[in-house]
Tab-separated table of C-alpha atoms in Angstrom:
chain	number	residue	atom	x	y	z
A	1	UNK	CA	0.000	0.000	0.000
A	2	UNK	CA	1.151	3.652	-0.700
A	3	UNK	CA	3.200	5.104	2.365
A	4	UNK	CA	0.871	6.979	4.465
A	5	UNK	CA	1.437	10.795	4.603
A	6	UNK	CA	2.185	11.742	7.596
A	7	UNK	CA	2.219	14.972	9.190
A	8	UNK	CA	3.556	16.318	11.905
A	9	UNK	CA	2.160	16.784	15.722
A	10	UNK	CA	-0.504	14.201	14.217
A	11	UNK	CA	-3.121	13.284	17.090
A	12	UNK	CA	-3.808	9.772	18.004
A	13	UNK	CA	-5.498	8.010	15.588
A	14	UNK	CA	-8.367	7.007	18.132
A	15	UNK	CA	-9.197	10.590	18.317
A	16	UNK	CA	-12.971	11.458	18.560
A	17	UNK	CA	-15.155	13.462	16.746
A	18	UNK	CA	-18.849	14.723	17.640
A	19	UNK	CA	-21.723	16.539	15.585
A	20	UNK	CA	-21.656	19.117	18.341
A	21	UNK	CA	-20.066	22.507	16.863
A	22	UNK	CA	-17.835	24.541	19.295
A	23	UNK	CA	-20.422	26.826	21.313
A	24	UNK	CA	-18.853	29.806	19.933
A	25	UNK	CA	-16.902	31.032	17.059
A	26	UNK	CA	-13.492	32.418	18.316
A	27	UNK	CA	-12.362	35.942	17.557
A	28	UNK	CA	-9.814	36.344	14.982
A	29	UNK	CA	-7.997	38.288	17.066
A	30	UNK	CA	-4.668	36.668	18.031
A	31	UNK	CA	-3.746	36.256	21.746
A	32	UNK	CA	-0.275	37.759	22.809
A	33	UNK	CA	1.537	34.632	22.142
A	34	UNK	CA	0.960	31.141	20.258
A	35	UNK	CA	0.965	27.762	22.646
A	36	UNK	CA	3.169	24.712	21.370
A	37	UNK	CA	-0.108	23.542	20.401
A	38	UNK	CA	-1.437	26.192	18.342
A	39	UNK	CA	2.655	26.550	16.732
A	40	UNK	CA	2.591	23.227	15.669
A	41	UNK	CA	-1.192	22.858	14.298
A	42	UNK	CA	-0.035	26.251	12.222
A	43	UNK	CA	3.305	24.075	11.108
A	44	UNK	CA	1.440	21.191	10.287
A	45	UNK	CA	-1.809	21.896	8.701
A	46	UNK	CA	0.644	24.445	6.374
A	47	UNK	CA	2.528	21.081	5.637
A	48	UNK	CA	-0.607	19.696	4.763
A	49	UNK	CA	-1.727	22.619	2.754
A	50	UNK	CA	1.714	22.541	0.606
A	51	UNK	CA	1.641	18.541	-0.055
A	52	UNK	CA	-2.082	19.104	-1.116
A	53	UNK	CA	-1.259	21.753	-3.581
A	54	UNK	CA	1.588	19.557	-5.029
A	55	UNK	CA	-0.551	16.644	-5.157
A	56	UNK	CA	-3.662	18.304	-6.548
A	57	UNK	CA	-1.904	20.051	-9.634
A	58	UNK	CA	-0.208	16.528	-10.761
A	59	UNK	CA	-3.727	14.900	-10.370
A	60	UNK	CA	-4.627	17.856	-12.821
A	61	UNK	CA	-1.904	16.869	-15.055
A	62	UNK	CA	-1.657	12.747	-14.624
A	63	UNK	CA	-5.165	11.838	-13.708
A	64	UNK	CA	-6.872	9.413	-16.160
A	65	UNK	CA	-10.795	9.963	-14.887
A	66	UNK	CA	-12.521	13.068	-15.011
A	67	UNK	CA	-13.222	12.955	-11.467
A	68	UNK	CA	-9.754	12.525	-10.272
A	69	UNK	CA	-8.117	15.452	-12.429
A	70	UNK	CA	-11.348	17.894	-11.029
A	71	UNK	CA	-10.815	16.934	-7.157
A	72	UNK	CA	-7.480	17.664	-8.364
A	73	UNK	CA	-8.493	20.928	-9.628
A	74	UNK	CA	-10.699	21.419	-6.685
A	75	UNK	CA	-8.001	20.610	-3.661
A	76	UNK	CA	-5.333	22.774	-5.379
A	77	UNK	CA	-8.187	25.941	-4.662
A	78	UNK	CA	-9.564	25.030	-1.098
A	79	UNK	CA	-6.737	24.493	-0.097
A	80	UNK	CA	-4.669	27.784	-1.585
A	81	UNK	CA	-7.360	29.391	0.288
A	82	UNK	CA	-6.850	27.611	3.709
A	83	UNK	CA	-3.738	28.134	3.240
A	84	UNK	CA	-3.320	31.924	2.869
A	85	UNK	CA	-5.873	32.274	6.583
A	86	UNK	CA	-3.075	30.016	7.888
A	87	UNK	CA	-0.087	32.074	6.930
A	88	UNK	CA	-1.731	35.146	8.160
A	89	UNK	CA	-2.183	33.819	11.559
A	90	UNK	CA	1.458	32.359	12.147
A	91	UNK	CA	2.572	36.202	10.864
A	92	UNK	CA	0.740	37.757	13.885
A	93	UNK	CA	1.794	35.034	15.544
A	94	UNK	CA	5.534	35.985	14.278
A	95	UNK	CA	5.608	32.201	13.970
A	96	UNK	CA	7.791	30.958	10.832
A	97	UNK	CA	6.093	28.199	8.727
A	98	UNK	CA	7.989	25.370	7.068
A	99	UNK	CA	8.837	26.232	3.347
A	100	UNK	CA	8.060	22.508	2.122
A	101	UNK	CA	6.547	19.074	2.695
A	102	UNK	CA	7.619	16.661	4.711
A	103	UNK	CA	9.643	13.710	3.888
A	104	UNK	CA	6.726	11.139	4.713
A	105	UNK	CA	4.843	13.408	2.257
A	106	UNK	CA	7.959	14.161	-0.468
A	107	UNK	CA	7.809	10.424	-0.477
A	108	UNK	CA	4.232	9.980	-1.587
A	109	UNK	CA	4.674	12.934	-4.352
A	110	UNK	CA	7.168	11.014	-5.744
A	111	UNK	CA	6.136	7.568	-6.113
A	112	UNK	CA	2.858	9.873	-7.776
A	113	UNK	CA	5.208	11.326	-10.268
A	114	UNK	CA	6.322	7.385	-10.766
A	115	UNK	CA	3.211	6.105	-12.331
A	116	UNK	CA	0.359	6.540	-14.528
A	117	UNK	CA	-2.696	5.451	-15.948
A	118	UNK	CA	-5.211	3.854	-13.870
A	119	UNK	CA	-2.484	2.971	-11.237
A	120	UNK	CA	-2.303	7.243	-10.411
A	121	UNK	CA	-5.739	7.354	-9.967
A	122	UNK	CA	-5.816	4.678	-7.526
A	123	UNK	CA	-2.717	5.778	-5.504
A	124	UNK	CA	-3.947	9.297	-5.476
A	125	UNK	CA	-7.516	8.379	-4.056
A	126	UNK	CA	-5.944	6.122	-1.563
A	127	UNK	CA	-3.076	8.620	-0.451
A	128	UNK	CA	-5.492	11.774	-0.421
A	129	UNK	CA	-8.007	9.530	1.430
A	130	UNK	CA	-4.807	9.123	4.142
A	131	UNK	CA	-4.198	12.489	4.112
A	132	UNK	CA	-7.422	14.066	4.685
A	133	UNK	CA	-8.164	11.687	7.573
A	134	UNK	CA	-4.407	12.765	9.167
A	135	UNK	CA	-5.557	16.140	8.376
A	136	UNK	CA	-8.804	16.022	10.481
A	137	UNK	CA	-7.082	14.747	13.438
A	138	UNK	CA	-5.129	17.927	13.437
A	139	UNK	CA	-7.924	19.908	13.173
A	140	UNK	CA	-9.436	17.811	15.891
A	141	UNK	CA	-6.537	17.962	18.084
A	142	UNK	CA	-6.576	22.364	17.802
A	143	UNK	CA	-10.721	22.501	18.639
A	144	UNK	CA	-9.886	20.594	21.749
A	145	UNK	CA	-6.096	21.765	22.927
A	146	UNK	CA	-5.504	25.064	21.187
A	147	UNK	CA	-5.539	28.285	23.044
A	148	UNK	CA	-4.656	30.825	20.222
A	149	UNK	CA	-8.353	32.244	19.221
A	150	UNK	CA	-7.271	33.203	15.760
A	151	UNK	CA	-5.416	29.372	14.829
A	152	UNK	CA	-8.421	27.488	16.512
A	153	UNK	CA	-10.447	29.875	14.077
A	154	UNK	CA	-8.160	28.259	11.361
A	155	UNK	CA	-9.161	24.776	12.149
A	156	UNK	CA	-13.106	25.400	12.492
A	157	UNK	CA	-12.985	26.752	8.824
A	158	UNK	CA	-10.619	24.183	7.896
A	159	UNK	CA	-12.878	21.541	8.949
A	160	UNK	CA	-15.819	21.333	6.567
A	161	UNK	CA	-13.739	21.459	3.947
A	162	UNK	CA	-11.335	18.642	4.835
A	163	UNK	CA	-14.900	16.913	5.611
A	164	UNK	CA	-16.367	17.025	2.143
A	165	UNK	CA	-12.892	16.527	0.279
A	166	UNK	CA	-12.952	13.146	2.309
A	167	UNK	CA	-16.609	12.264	1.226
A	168	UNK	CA	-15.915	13.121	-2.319
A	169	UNK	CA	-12.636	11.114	-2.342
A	170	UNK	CA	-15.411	8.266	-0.451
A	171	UNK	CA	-17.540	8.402	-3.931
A	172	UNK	CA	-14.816	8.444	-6.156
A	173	UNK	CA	-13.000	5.332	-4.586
A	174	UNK	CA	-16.289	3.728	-4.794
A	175	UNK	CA	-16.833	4.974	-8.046
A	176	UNK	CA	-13.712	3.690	-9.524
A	177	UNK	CA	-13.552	0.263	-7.470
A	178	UNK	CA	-10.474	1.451	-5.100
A	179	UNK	CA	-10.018	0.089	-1.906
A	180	UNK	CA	-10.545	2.130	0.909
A	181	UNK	CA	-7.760	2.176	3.517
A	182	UNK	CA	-8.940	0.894	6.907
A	183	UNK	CA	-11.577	-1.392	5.703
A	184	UNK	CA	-13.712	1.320	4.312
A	185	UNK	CA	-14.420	3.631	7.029
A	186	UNK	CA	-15.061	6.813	6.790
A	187	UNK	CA	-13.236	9.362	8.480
A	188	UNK	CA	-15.651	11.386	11.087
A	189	UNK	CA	-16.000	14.982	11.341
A	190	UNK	CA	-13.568	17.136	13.253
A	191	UNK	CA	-15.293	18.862	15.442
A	192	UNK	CA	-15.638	18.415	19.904
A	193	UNK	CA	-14.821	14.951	21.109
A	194	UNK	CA	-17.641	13.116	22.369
A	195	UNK	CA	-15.492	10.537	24.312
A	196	UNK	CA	-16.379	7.841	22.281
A	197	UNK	CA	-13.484	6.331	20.116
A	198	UNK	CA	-13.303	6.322	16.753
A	199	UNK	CA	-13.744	2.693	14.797
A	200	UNK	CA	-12.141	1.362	11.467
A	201	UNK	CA	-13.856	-1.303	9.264
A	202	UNK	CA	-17.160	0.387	9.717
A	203	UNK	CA	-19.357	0.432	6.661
A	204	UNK	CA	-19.021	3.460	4.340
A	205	UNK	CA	-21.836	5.741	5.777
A	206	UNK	CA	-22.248	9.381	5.652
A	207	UNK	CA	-19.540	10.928	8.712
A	208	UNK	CA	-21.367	13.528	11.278
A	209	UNK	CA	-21.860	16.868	10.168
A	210	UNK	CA	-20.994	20.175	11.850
A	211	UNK	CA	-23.868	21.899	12.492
């Protein structure tokens, strides 16, 4: 199976996630000074941003199906956006942002940029599919440990969209006949821990959704 991407300050893959929203939207005003926690959510979910970008413009170019060249299309501009409210908040923050990918994630771009044909389209579903769930936990792991007001803002926007780029990636794997990773579950929504841990090899059902 295709490496995993893996991103930094990931949080426990039993993490927890409810359809309860947060009981308040934060203030995008930043506090005085960014925790560890908030620093490396910033650092990581910009990681996650870059490999994203990388790996939606050679879907783009490599893709065989229609539907993998326009998630492609579609990751490269959610998450240029997400990307630009996360830089803004480290430079308040006077936080400086890793200027590439990891080498988990280098890894994956490459063996992309390795093949073609059909066998892109199913490494790229299954290693976006890996990603977005990683991604989520980070989210997860800001809404419930952050402090900063402005980077926990960050993660609440961040999280619908990471959300519905997993569901479509759900449809097109199913669409296409590739396997899911983790016996087809479906990653849940980041949003307050309900205490109840997350299972793999669930059907593939419709995750929670932030209300």
């Amino acid at each position: 199976m295709l490496v995993s991407m893996v991103v930094l300050g990931l949080a426990p893959a039993g993490a927890a996630y409810s359809a309860a929203a947060p009981s308040a939207t934060p203030s995008a005003t930043p506090s005085s000074a960014l925790s560890a926690q908030d620093r490396q959510f910033l650092q990581s979910i910009h990681q996650v941003n870059l490999a994203e970008i990388a790996t939606g413009n050679l879907a783009k170019q490599k893709g065989t199906s229609q539907e993998v060249k326009d998630l492609g299309g579609r990751f490269v501009t959610d998450h240029t956006q997400l990307d630009q409210k996360v830089q803004s908040v480290a430079s308040s923050g006077s936080l400086t942002l890793p200027n590439k990918v990891t080498s988990e994630q280098q890894a994956v771009i490459n063996q992309l940029q390795n093949v073609s044909g059909a066998d892109f389209d199913t490494q790229w579903i299954t290693s976006q599919l890996t990603a977005h769930t990683q991604a989520m936990q980070l989210v997860q792991a800001e809404l419930t440990q952050g402090s900063d007001p402005s980077a926990k803002q960050v993660a609440q926007q961040a999280a619908p969209v990471l959300q519905a780029h997993h569901h479509a990636l759900v449809a097109a794997a199913q669409s296409l006949g590739v396997p899911i990773p983790g016996g087809a579950n479906v990653a849940p929504s980041p949003g307050v821990s309900s205490g109840s841990p997350a299972r793999s090899g669930t059907p593939v059902t419709p995750g929670p959704t932030i209300s």
